[in-house]
Amino acid sequence: MTQKRYVTTPIYYVNDKPHVGHAYTSVAADVLARWWRLQGHEVFFLTGTDEHGQKVEKAARDAGMEPQAFTDQVSQHFRDLTATLGLSNDDFIRTTEARHKAACSALWEELARRAEIYLGHDEGWYAVRDEAFYGPDELTERDGVKYAPSGAPVEWVREPSYFFRLSKWLPELLRRFDLPEGHAERIDVQPEARRNEVRAFVQQGLKDFADRPEKLDLSISRTSFTWGVKVPGDPAHVMYVWLDALTNYITAAGYPDANAERWKFWPASAHFVGKDIVRFHTIYWPAFLMAAGISPAKRVFAHGWWTIEGQKMSKSLGNAIDPVALVADYGLDPLRYFLLREVPFGADGDFSRKALANRLNGELADALGNLANRTLSLIQRNCEGKLPAPAAAIGDDVALLDALAAMPGLVGKHVEDQAFHLALEEVFRVVRAANGYITAQAPWALKKTDVTRMEAVLRHLHSVLRGAATALQPFMPGTMAALLDQLAVPEDSRDLAALATPLPTGTALPPPSPLFRKIEIEAA
Ligand code: ME8
């Protein structure tokens, strides 16, 4: 049954150029969006840029530019990256857009109307880099400077501030974290370890501040700078950048217009985020929404962090990798494949050029590319380039075709769980089996001894390639489109449902050409 599905990436700060970490979240969300479309669902996929706050204001100043001109420029890098990465996003949101400021104001007014906001004053240790406050016990000191656990320097700030009654919503959050799978009100924090972490964090807060819960309320406005969305009715304040940023997810769905065409997509099916911003998405965001009478997103999936050749990615090391350069060096689809195959989504991983080259050479070029090339060349040469007739499965055919039939369901289950590496493994299990099969059946030798059997074997192999190419489209859209072209699968027959309908016997296949270019490991 067709469903409405909505997936988001974080909106990226425009204080710096995109790197491979940003590409990772975006590609993963793209794969999920494409998989859903392949299943026939109605999908909305959102990405964009986070452009307000002190950190961006400072980056603009450092660049000697006005914040608006600066954010226009850097945001464009992220917009260009969506094309470079082949993303199928349906919208690209910028928090400096009028529609977004209107949504933020509407959400604020709704919270104020419901008495979820009050005026007070705020003081504490603030890290501009993280746009977050930290408790004194979380800090470390070096050379007279205090640092947050993230490594960001903190400074003492004191200013009037509006507060959000976060404390009131924490017990409700805990209830929702623990609702059973499938429950309409469940907030599904994944992976499990992250859910436990967030739950423990909330429980600890409730325990520590049992006698003064207002300490758990959240400061949601600032007066010390101006680059932000003005608080309705009190323009000396700008909204806390995370309240502003998180609201993007409903802005793009049409909030506050309940009749907006896209409002049908809310609540979002999944927010994809890095593990660094889990608390914002699993505590603040659902609390804001519940307080405004809006359902929170159904799932938040936190993926791990990439190190680069064994080292933490950092500005000072200058080792951030530009995804545009990677695409130029290895091709887009090998990069997309590598990012999702190398590391379980949710775990940390290391990005190395050698590992990428190994996956490209061994799995894409040798296993999949060769299978396609051998099969399609034989059909060209031995069958006059015409697709042989379907044949009943006998002997070794049975296991191969059974595995093929089961594969899309298994892939789908893993994709729904965001176990992308396992989804890919399911496809490659069948590809490897087919490579064993072609060697064992030796259809090239059958040409002289048993043409009927040769044709049956080649038809079965064509089916395997069609199944693999169909299921791999979300991961490697460009290359799999080329493979489906070579397999002569019409463009309107490339979704999962179409696999049930065999191509007509005698369909003319174009001459094959290589799908993947191998990389010298030394040069990698
Ligand atoms: O946090 N490995 O923006 P941001 C994997 N604007 N992923 C990484 C990564 C790494 N080494 N480094 C960054 C923000 N990422 C806020 C979000 S959402 C309402 C506001 C990815 O530009 C990861 O997805 O710092 C992380 O969550 C995101 O980039 C942070 O991007």
Coordinates of C-alpha atoms and ligand atoms in Angstrom, one line a residue:
M1 CA 0.0 0.0 0.0
T2 CA 1.3 3.4 -0.9
Q3 CA 2.3 5.4 2.1
K4 CA 3.6 8.9 2.7
R5 CA 7.2 9.0 3.8
Y6 CA 9.4 11.9 4.9
V7 CA 13.2 11.7 5.5
T8 CA 15.5 14.5 6.4
T9 CA 19.2 15.2 6.8
P10 CA 20.5 17.7 9.3
I11 CA 20.7 21.2 7.8
Y12 CA 24.3 21.9 7.7
Y13 CA 26.1 24.9 9.2
V14 CA 27.3 27.3 6.6
N15 CA 30.4 28.2 8.6
D16 CA 32.6 26.0 6.5
K17 CA 32.7 24.0 3.2
P18 CA 31.0 20.6 3.0
H19 CA 33.2 17.5 3.8
V20 CA 32.7 13.8 3.6
G21 CA 30.8 13.6 6.9
H22 CA 28.0 15.8 5.4
A23 CA 28.1 13.7 2.2
Y24 CA 27.6 10.6 4.3
T25 CA 24.3 11.7 6.0
S26 CA 23.0 13.0 2.8
V27 CA 23.7 9.9 0.7
A28 CA 22.2 7.7 3.4
A29 CA 19.0 9.7 3.4
D30 CA 19.0 9.7 -0.4
V31 CA 19.2 5.9 -0.4
L32 CA 16.3 5.6 1.9
A33 CA 14.2 8.1 -0.1
R34 CA 15.0 6.2 -3.4
W35 CA 14.2 2.9 -1.9
W36 CA 10.8 4.1 -0.7
R37 CA 10.1 5.5 -4.2
L38 CA 11.1 2.1 -5.7
Q39 CA 8.5 0.6 -3.5
G40 CA 5.9 3.0 -4.8
H41 CA 5.6 5.2 -1.7
E42 CA 5.0 8.9 -1.9
V43 CA 8.2 10.5 -0.6
F44 CA 9.4 13.8 0.6
F45 CA 13.2 14.2 1.1
L46 CA 14.6 17.3 2.6
T47 CA 18.1 18.7 3.1
G48 CA 19.4 22.3 3.4
T49 CA 21.5 24.7 5.4
D50 CA 21.5 26.2 8.9
E51 CA 22.4 29.8 8.5
H52 CA 21.8 31.7 11.8
G53 CA 23.6 32.0 15.1
Q54 CA 26.7 33.3 16.6
K55 CA 28.9 30.8 15.0
V56 CA 27.9 31.7 11.4
E57 CA 27.9 35.4 12.3
K58 CA 31.5 34.9 13.5
A59 CA 32.5 33.0 10.4
A60 CA 31.1 35.8 8.2
R61 CA 33.0 38.4 10.1
D62 CA 36.2 36.3 9.8
A63 CA 35.7 36.2 6.1
G64 CA 35.1 40.0 6.0
M65 CA 31.6 39.6 4.7
E66 CA 28.1 40.5 5.7
P67 CA 26.3 37.4 7.1
Q68 CA 23.7 37.4 4.3
A69 CA 26.2 37.5 1.5
F70 CA 28.4 35.0 3.3
T71 CA 25.6 32.5 3.9
D72 CA 24.4 32.9 0.3
Q73 CA 27.9 31.9 -0.9
V74 CA 28.5 28.9 1.5
S75 CA 24.9 27.6 1.2
Q76 CA 25.5 27.4 -2.5
H77 CA 28.3 24.9 -2.0
F78 CA 25.9 22.7 -0.2
R79 CA 23.3 23.1 -2.9
D80 CA 25.9 22.3 -5.5
L81 CA 26.9 19.2 -3.5
T82 CA 23.3 17.8 -3.8
A83 CA 23.9 17.6 -7.6
T84 CA 27.4 16.2 -7.2
L85 CA 26.1 13.5 -5.0
G86 CA 23.2 12.7 -7.1
L87 CA 20.7 13.4 -4.3
S88 CA 17.0 13.2 -5.1
N89 CA 16.0 15.8 -2.5
D90 CA 12.6 17.3 -3.2
D91 CA 13.4 20.6 -1.5
F92 CA 16.5 22.5 -0.2
I93 CA 15.7 24.7 2.7
R94 CA 17.7 27.7 4.0
T95 CA 16.9 29.1 7.4
T96 CA 17.3 32.6 6.1
E97 CA 14.3 32.2 3.8
A98 CA 11.1 34.1 4.6
R99 CA 9.0 30.9 4.7
H100 CA 11.3 29.7 7.5
K101 CA 11.2 32.8 9.6
A102 CA 7.4 32.8 9.3
A103 CA 7.3 29.2 10.5
C104 CA 9.6 29.9 13.5
S105 CA 7.5 32.9 14.5
A106 CA 4.3 30.8 14.2
L107 CA 5.8 28.1 16.4
W108 CA 7.0 30.6 18.9
E109 CA 3.6 32.2 19.1
E110 CA 1.9 28.9 19.5
L111 CA 4.3 28.0 22.4
A112 CA 3.7 31.4 24.0
R113 CA -0.1 31.1 23.6
R114 CA 0.1 27.7 25.4
A115 CA 2.2 29.3 28.2
E116 CA 5.2 27.0 27.4
I117 CA 7.5 30.0 27.2
Y118 CA 8.4 32.5 30.0
L119 CA 10.9 35.3 30.4
G120 CA 13.8 35.0 32.8
H121 CA 17.5 35.4 32.6
D122 CA 20.2 33.1 31.7
E123 CA 23.8 32.6 32.7
G124 CA 26.3 29.8 32.3
W125 CA 29.1 28.4 30.2
Y126 CA 28.4 28.7 26.6
A127 CA 30.3 27.2 23.6
V128 CA 29.8 29.3 20.5
R129 CA 31.1 26.5 18.3
D130 CA 28.5 24.0 19.6
E131 CA 25.8 26.7 20.2
A132 CA 25.2 25.1 23.5
F133 CA 25.5 25.6 27.3
Y134 CA 27.5 23.2 29.5
G135 CA 27.4 22.5 33.2
P136 CA 30.5 23.4 35.2
D137 CA 31.2 19.7 35.9
E138 CA 31.4 19.0 32.2
L139 CA 34.3 21.3 31.6
T140 CA 38.0 20.9 31.5
E141 CA 40.6 23.7 31.9
R142 CA 43.8 24.3 29.9
D143 CA 46.0 27.4 30.1
G144 CA 43.2 29.4 31.8
V145 CA 40.6 28.5 29.1
K146 CA 37.7 26.2 29.9
Y147 CA 36.6 23.6 27.3
A148 CA 33.4 21.7 26.7
P149 CA 33.6 17.8 26.2
S150 CA 33.4 18.5 22.5
G151 CA 36.7 20.4 22.7
A152 CA 35.0 23.7 22.1
P153 CA 36.1 26.7 24.3
V154 CA 33.3 28.0 26.5
E155 CA 32.7 31.5 27.9
W156 CA 30.6 32.8 30.7
V157 CA 27.4 34.6 29.5
R158 CA 24.6 36.3 31.4
E159 CA 21.7 37.9 29.7
P160 CA 17.9 38.1 29.7
S161 CA 16.3 35.1 28.0
Y162 CA 13.1 33.4 27.3
F163 CA 12.8 29.9 28.5
F164 CA 10.9 26.9 27.3
R165 CA 9.3 24.6 29.8
L166 CA 11.4 21.6 28.9
S167 CA 11.1 20.1 32.4
K168 CA 7.4 19.6 31.9
W169 CA 7.9 17.4 28.9
L170 CA 10.7 15.1 30.0
P171 CA 8.5 12.4 31.7
E172 CA 6.4 12.3 28.5
L173 CA 9.5 11.8 26.4
L174 CA 10.6 8.9 28.5
R175 CA 7.2 7.4 28.1
R176 CA 7.3 7.7 24.4
F177 CA 10.9 6.3 24.1
D178 CA 9.7 3.1 25.7
L179 CA 6.4 2.5 23.8
P180 CA 6.4 -0.7 21.9
E181 CA 7.4 -0.9 18.2
G182 CA 4.5 0.2 16.0
H183 CA 2.8 2.3 18.6
A184 CA 1.6 5.6 17.1
E185 CA 3.2 7.8 19.8
R186 CA 6.5 6.0 20.0
I187 CA 9.6 8.1 19.4
D188 CA 12.0 5.6 18.0
V189 CA 15.6 6.5 18.8
Q190 CA 18.0 4.3 16.9
P191 CA 20.4 2.6 17.3
E192 CA 19.3 1.1 20.6
A193 CA 22.5 2.2 22.4
R194 CA 21.7 5.8 21.6
R195 CA 18.1 5.4 22.9
N196 CA 19.6 4.1 26.2
E197 CA 22.0 6.9 26.3
V198 CA 19.3 9.6 25.8
R199 CA 17.0 7.9 28.2
A200 CA 19.7 7.7 30.9
F201 CA 20.5 11.4 30.3
V202 CA 16.9 12.5 30.8
Q203 CA 16.5 10.3 33.8
Q204 CA 19.6 11.6 35.4
G205 CA 18.5 15.2 34.9
L206 CA 15.1 14.5 36.4
K207 CA 16.8 12.9 39.4
D208 CA 19.4 15.7 39.9
F209 CA 16.8 18.4 39.7
A210 CA 13.9 16.7 41.3
D211 CA 13.4 19.6 43.8
R212 CA 14.0 22.5 41.2
P213 CA 12.9 21.1 37.8
E214 CA 12.9 24.7 36.3
K215 CA 16.7 24.2 36.1
L216 CA 15.9 21.8 33.3
D217 CA 14.1 24.4 31.3
L218 CA 15.8 25.6 28.1
S219 CA 17.0 29.0 27.3
I220 CA 15.6 29.8 23.8
S221 CA 16.5 33.4 23.1
R222 CA 19.6 35.5 23.1
T223 CA 20.3 39.2 23.2
S224 CA 24.0 39.2 22.7
F225 CA 23.9 39.1 18.9
T226 CA 21.4 39.8 16.2
W227 CA 22.0 37.2 13.4
G228 CA 18.8 35.2 13.9
V229 CA 15.1 35.1 13.8
K230 CA 13.6 37.9 15.9
V231 CA 11.4 36.9 18.8
P232 CA 7.8 38.0 18.0
G233 CA 7.0 41.0 20.1
D234 CA 10.5 41.4 21.6
P235 CA 12.9 42.2 18.8
A236 CA 15.8 42.7 21.2
H237 CA 15.9 38.9 21.3
V238 CA 16.8 36.4 18.6
M239 CA 15.6 32.8 18.8
Y240 CA 18.0 30.2 20.0
V241 CA 19.6 28.8 16.9
W242 CA 18.6 25.2 17.6
L243 CA 14.9 26.2 18.0
D244 CA 15.3 28.0 14.7
A245 CA 17.2 25.2 13.0
L246 CA 15.0 22.3 14.1
T247 CA 11.9 24.1 12.9
N248 CA 13.2 23.7 9.3
Y249 CA 11.7 20.2 9.2
I250 CA 8.2 21.5 9.6
T251 CA 8.7 24.7 7.6
A252 CA 9.4 22.6 4.5
A253 CA 6.3 20.6 5.2
G254 CA 4.2 23.8 5.0
Y255 CA 3.9 24.8 8.7
P256 CA 1.9 26.6 10.0
D257 CA -0.5 26.0 7.1
A258 CA -2.4 22.8 8.0
N259 CA -3.8 22.8 4.5
A260 CA -0.4 22.9 2.8
E261 CA 0.0 20.2 0.2
R262 CA 3.1 18.8 2.0
W263 CA 1.6 18.8 5.5
K264 CA 0.4 15.2 4.8
F265 CA 4.1 14.2 5.1
W266 CA 4.3 15.2 8.8
P267 CA 5.2 13.6 11.2
A268 CA 8.5 12.8 9.5
S269 CA 9.3 9.1 9.1
A270 CA 12.9 9.6 10.0
H271 CA 15.4 12.3 10.9
F272 CA 19.0 11.2 10.0
V273 CA 21.6 12.9 12.2
G274 CA 25.2 12.4 13.3
K275 CA 25.7 11.2 16.8
D276 CA 26.8 14.6 17.9
I277 CA 23.4 16.1 17.6
V278 CA 21.2 13.4 19.1
R279 CA 20.1 15.3 22.1
F280 CA 18.8 18.2 20.1
H281 CA 16.7 15.8 18.0
T282 CA 15.5 13.4 20.6
I283 CA 14.9 15.8 23.5
Y284 CA 14.5 19.4 22.5
W285 CA 12.8 18.9 19.2
P286 CA 10.1 16.4 20.2
A287 CA 9.5 18.5 23.3
F288 CA 9.0 21.7 21.3
L289 CA 6.6 19.9 19.0
M290 CA 4.5 18.2 21.8
A291 CA 4.3 21.5 23.6
A292 CA 2.9 23.1 20.4
G293 CA 0.4 20.2 20.0
I294 CA 2.3 18.8 17.0
S295 CA 3.3 15.1 16.7
P296 CA 7.0 14.5 16.9
A297 CA 8.9 12.6 14.1
K298 CA 8.6 8.9 14.3
R299 CA 12.3 8.0 14.2
V300 CA 15.6 9.6 14.8
F301 CA 18.5 7.6 13.6
A302 CA 22.0 8.6 14.7
H303 CA 24.9 7.5 12.6
G304 CA 28.5 7.3 13.7
W305 CA 31.5 9.5 12.8
W306 CA 34.1 9.0 10.2
T307 CA 37.8 9.4 11.0
I308 CA 40.1 10.1 8.1
E309 CA 42.9 7.6 7.5
G310 CA 42.8 6.9 11.3
Q311 CA 42.6 10.5 12.4
K312 CA 39.9 12.7 13.7
M313 CA 38.7 15.1 11.0
S314 CA 39.5 18.5 12.1
K315 CA 40.1 22.0 10.8
S316 CA 43.5 22.3 12.5
L317 CA 44.7 19.1 10.9
G318 CA 43.3 20.3 7.6
N319 CA 42.4 16.7 6.8
A320 CA 38.7 17.2 6.0
I321 CA 38.0 15.5 2.7
D322 CA 36.2 17.4 0.0
P323 CA 33.5 15.1 -1.5
V324 CA 33.8 16.8 -4.8
A325 CA 37.4 15.6 -5.1
L326 CA 36.4 12.1 -4.1
V327 CA 33.7 11.9 -6.8
A328 CA 36.3 13.1 -9.3
D329 CA 38.8 10.5 -8.3
Y330 CA 36.6 7.4 -7.8
G331 CA 33.3 8.2 -9.4
L332 CA 30.1 9.0 -7.6
D333 CA 28.6 5.5 -7.3
P334 CA 31.7 3.8 -5.9
L335 CA 31.8 6.6 -3.3
R336 CA 28.1 6.1 -2.4
Y337 CA 28.6 2.4 -2.3
F338 CA 31.7 2.6 -0.1
L339 CA 30.1 5.0 2.4
L340 CA 27.2 2.7 3.1
R341 CA 29.0 -0.6 2.7
E342 CA 32.1 0.0 4.7
V343 CA 30.6 0.7 8.1
P344 CA 27.3 -0.2 9.8
F345 CA 25.1 2.9 9.9
G346 CA 25.2 3.9 13.5
A347 CA 28.8 2.8 14.1
D348 CA 32.0 4.9 13.8
G349 CA 34.3 4.2 10.9
D350 CA 37.5 5.1 9.2
F351 CA 37.7 6.6 5.7
S352 CA 40.7 5.4 3.8
R353 CA 41.4 5.7 0.1
K354 CA 42.8 2.2 0.1
A355 CA 39.6 0.7 1.6
L356 CA 37.6 2.6 -1.0
A357 CA 39.7 1.3 -3.8
N358 CA 39.5 -2.3 -2.5
R359 CA 35.7 -2.2 -2.4
L360 CA 35.6 -0.7 -5.9
N361 CA 38.0 -3.2 -7.4
G362 CA 36.9 -6.3 -5.6
E363 CA 33.1 -5.9 -5.2
L364 CA 32.0 -3.5 -7.9
A365 CA 34.4 -4.2 -10.7
D366 CA 35.3 -7.8 -10.1
A367 CA 32.1 -9.3 -8.7
L368 CA 29.3 -7.2 -10.2
G369 CA 31.0 -5.7 -13.2
N370 CA 32.5 -8.9 -14.4
L371 CA 29.3 -10.9 -13.9
A372 CA 27.5 -8.4 -16.1
N373 CA 30.2 -8.3 -18.7
R374 CA 30.6 -12.0 -19.0
T375 CA 26.9 -12.7 -19.2
L376 CA 26.1 -9.9 -21.6
S377 CA 29.0 -10.6 -23.9
L378 CA 28.0 -14.2 -24.1
I379 CA 24.4 -13.2 -25.0
Q380 CA 25.8 -10.9 -27.7
R381 CA 28.1 -13.5 -29.1
N382 CA 26.2 -16.7 -28.7
C383 CA 22.6 -15.6 -28.9
E384 CA 22.9 -12.8 -31.5
G385 CA 22.3 -10.3 -28.8
K386 CA 18.7 -11.5 -28.2
L387 CA 17.4 -12.4 -24.8
P388 CA 16.9 -16.2 -24.5
A389 CA 13.5 -17.6 -23.4
P390 CA 12.8 -18.2 -19.7
A391 CA 13.4 -21.8 -18.6
A392 CA 12.4 -24.0 -15.7
A393 CA 14.9 -24.1 -12.9
I394 CA 16.8 -27.4 -12.7
G395 CA 19.8 -28.5 -10.6
D396 CA 22.0 -25.6 -9.5
D397 CA 19.5 -23.1 -10.9
V398 CA 17.1 -23.7 -8.1
A399 CA 19.3 -22.4 -5.2
L400 CA 20.4 -19.4 -7.3
L401 CA 16.9 -18.4 -8.3
D402 CA 15.5 -19.0 -4.8
A403 CA 18.1 -16.7 -3.4
L404 CA 17.3 -14.1 -6.1
A405 CA 13.6 -14.3 -5.3
A406 CA 14.2 -13.7 -1.6
M407 CA 16.7 -10.9 -2.0
P408 CA 14.5 -7.8 -2.5
G409 CA 12.5 -8.6 0.6
L410 CA 15.7 -9.0 2.7
V411 CA 17.2 -5.8 1.3
G412 CA 14.0 -4.0 2.1
K413 CA 14.0 -5.2 5.7
H414 CA 17.5 -4.0 6.2
V415 CA 16.9 -0.7 4.5
E416 CA 13.9 -0.1 6.8
D417 CA 16.2 -0.8 9.7
Q418 CA 18.8 1.5 8.2
A419 CA 21.2 -1.5 8.1
F420 CA 22.5 -0.4 4.7
H421 CA 25.6 -2.5 4.9
L422 CA 23.5 -5.6 5.3
A423 CA 21.2 -4.6 2.5
L424 CA 24.2 -4.4 0.2
E425 CA 25.5 -7.7 1.5
E426 CA 22.2 -9.4 0.6
V427 CA 22.6 -8.3 -3.0
F428 CA 26.2 -9.2 -3.2
R429 CA 25.6 -12.6 -1.7
V430 CA 23.4 -13.3 -4.8
V431 CA 26.0 -11.8 -7.1
R432 CA 28.8 -13.9 -5.7
A433 CA 26.6 -17.0 -6.0
A434 CA 26.0 -16.1 -9.6
N435 CA 29.7 -15.8 -10.2
G436 CA 30.1 -19.3 -8.8
Y437 CA 27.2 -20.5 -10.9
I438 CA 28.6 -19.1 -14.2
T439 CA 32.0 -20.7 -13.6
A440 CA 30.4 -24.1 -12.7
Q441 CA 27.9 -24.0 -15.6
A442 CA 30.5 -22.7 -18.1
P443 CA 27.9 -21.5 -20.6
W444 CA 30.7 -20.7 -23.1
A445 CA 31.4 -24.4 -23.3
L446 CA 27.7 -25.3 -23.7
K447 CA 27.7 -23.5 -27.0
K448 CA 29.0 -26.6 -28.7
T449 CA 27.3 -29.3 -26.5
D450 CA 23.9 -28.0 -25.4
V451 CA 22.6 -24.8 -26.8
T452 CA 19.3 -25.1 -25.0
R453 CA 21.0 -25.4 -21.7
M454 CA 23.3 -22.5 -22.5
E455 CA 20.4 -20.3 -23.2
A456 CA 18.7 -21.3 -20.0
V457 CA 21.8 -20.5 -18.0
L458 CA 22.2 -17.1 -19.7
R459 CA 18.6 -16.3 -19.1
H460 CA 18.9 -17.1 -15.4
L461 CA 22.0 -14.9 -15.2
H462 CA 20.1 -12.1 -16.9
S463 CA 17.4 -12.4 -14.2
V464 CA 20.0 -12.2 -11.5
L465 CA 21.5 -9.1 -13.0
R466 CA 18.2 -7.5 -13.4
G467 CA 17.2 -8.2 -9.8
A468 CA 20.6 -6.9 -8.5
A469 CA 20.5 -3.8 -10.7
T470 CA 16.9 -3.0 -9.6
A471 CA 17.7 -3.4 -5.9
L472 CA 20.9 -1.5 -6.2
Q473 CA 19.4 1.6 -7.9
P474 CA 19.0 3.6 -4.7
F475 CA 22.6 3.0 -3.8
M476 CA 24.2 3.6 -7.2
P477 CA 21.5 5.3 -9.4
G478 CA 23.7 6.3 -12.3
T479 CA 25.6 3.0 -12.8
M480 CA 22.5 0.9 -12.2
A481 CA 20.6 2.9 -14.8
A482 CA 23.4 2.0 -17.2
L483 CA 23.3 -1.6 -16.3
L484 CA 19.5 -1.7 -16.7
D485 CA 20.0 -0.1 -20.1
Q486 CA 22.4 -2.9 -21.0
L487 CA 19.9 -5.4 -19.8
A488 CA 17.2 -3.8 -22.0
V489 CA 14.9 -3.2 -19.0
P490 CA 12.5 -0.5 -20.1
E491 CA 12.6 2.7 -17.9
D492 CA 9.0 2.1 -16.7
S493 CA 9.9 -1.4 -15.5
R494 CA 12.6 -0.7 -13.0
D495 CA 10.7 -0.6 -9.7
L496 CA 10.5 -3.6 -7.4
A497 CA 7.0 -4.6 -8.5
A498 CA 8.2 -4.9 -12.1
L499 CA 10.5 -7.8 -11.2
A500 CA 7.5 -10.0 -11.3
T501 CA 7.1 -9.5 -15.0
P502 CA 9.7 -11.2 -17.2
L503 CA 11.1 -9.4 -20.2
P504 CA 9.9 -10.8 -23.5
T505 CA 12.0 -13.5 -25.2
G506 CA 14.0 -12.1 -28.0
T507 CA 14.4 -8.6 -26.5
A508 CA 17.4 -7.1 -28.3
L509 CA 20.3 -6.2 -25.9
P510 CA 22.8 -3.5 -26.7
P511 CA 26.5 -4.5 -26.7
P512 CA 27.8 -4.3 -23.1
S513 CA 30.4 -1.9 -21.9
P514 CA 32.3 -1.9 -18.6
L515 CA 30.4 -0.4 -15.6
F516 CA 33.3 0.3 -13.2
R517 CA 36.8 1.4 -13.7
K518 CA 39.3 -0.2 -11.4
I519 CA 41.8 1.9 -9.4
E520 CA 45.4 1.0 -8.8
I521 CA 45.7 0.5 -5.1
E522 CA 49.0 2.2 -5.0
A523 CA 47.5 5.2 -6.7
A524 CA 44.6 5.2 -4.4
Ligands
ME8_1 O1 25.2 20.2 13.5 N1 31.4 11.8 10.3 O2 25.5 21.2 11.4 P1 26.9 20.7 11.0 C1 30.1 11.7 10.0 N2 23.5 22.8 11.8 N3 29.2 12.7 9.9 C2 29.6 13.9 10.1 C3 30.9 14.2 10.5 C4 31.8 13.1 10.6 N4 33.1 13.2 10.9 N5 31.0 15.5 10.7 C5 29.8 16.0 10.4 C6 24.9 20.9 12.6 N6 29.0 15.0 10.1 C7 23.6 21.7 12.7 C8 22.4 20.7 12.5 S1 19.8 20.2 12.3 C9 18.4 20.9 12.7 C10 21.1 21.3 12.6 C11 27.5 15.2 9.7 O3 27.3 21.4 9.7 C12 26.6 14.6 10.7 O4 25.3 14.3 10.1 O5 27.9 20.7 12.1 C13 26.3 15.7 11.6 O6 25.1 15.6 12.3 C14 26.3 16.9 10.7 O7 27.2 16.6 9.7 C15 26.6 18.2 11.4 O8 26.7 19.2 10.5

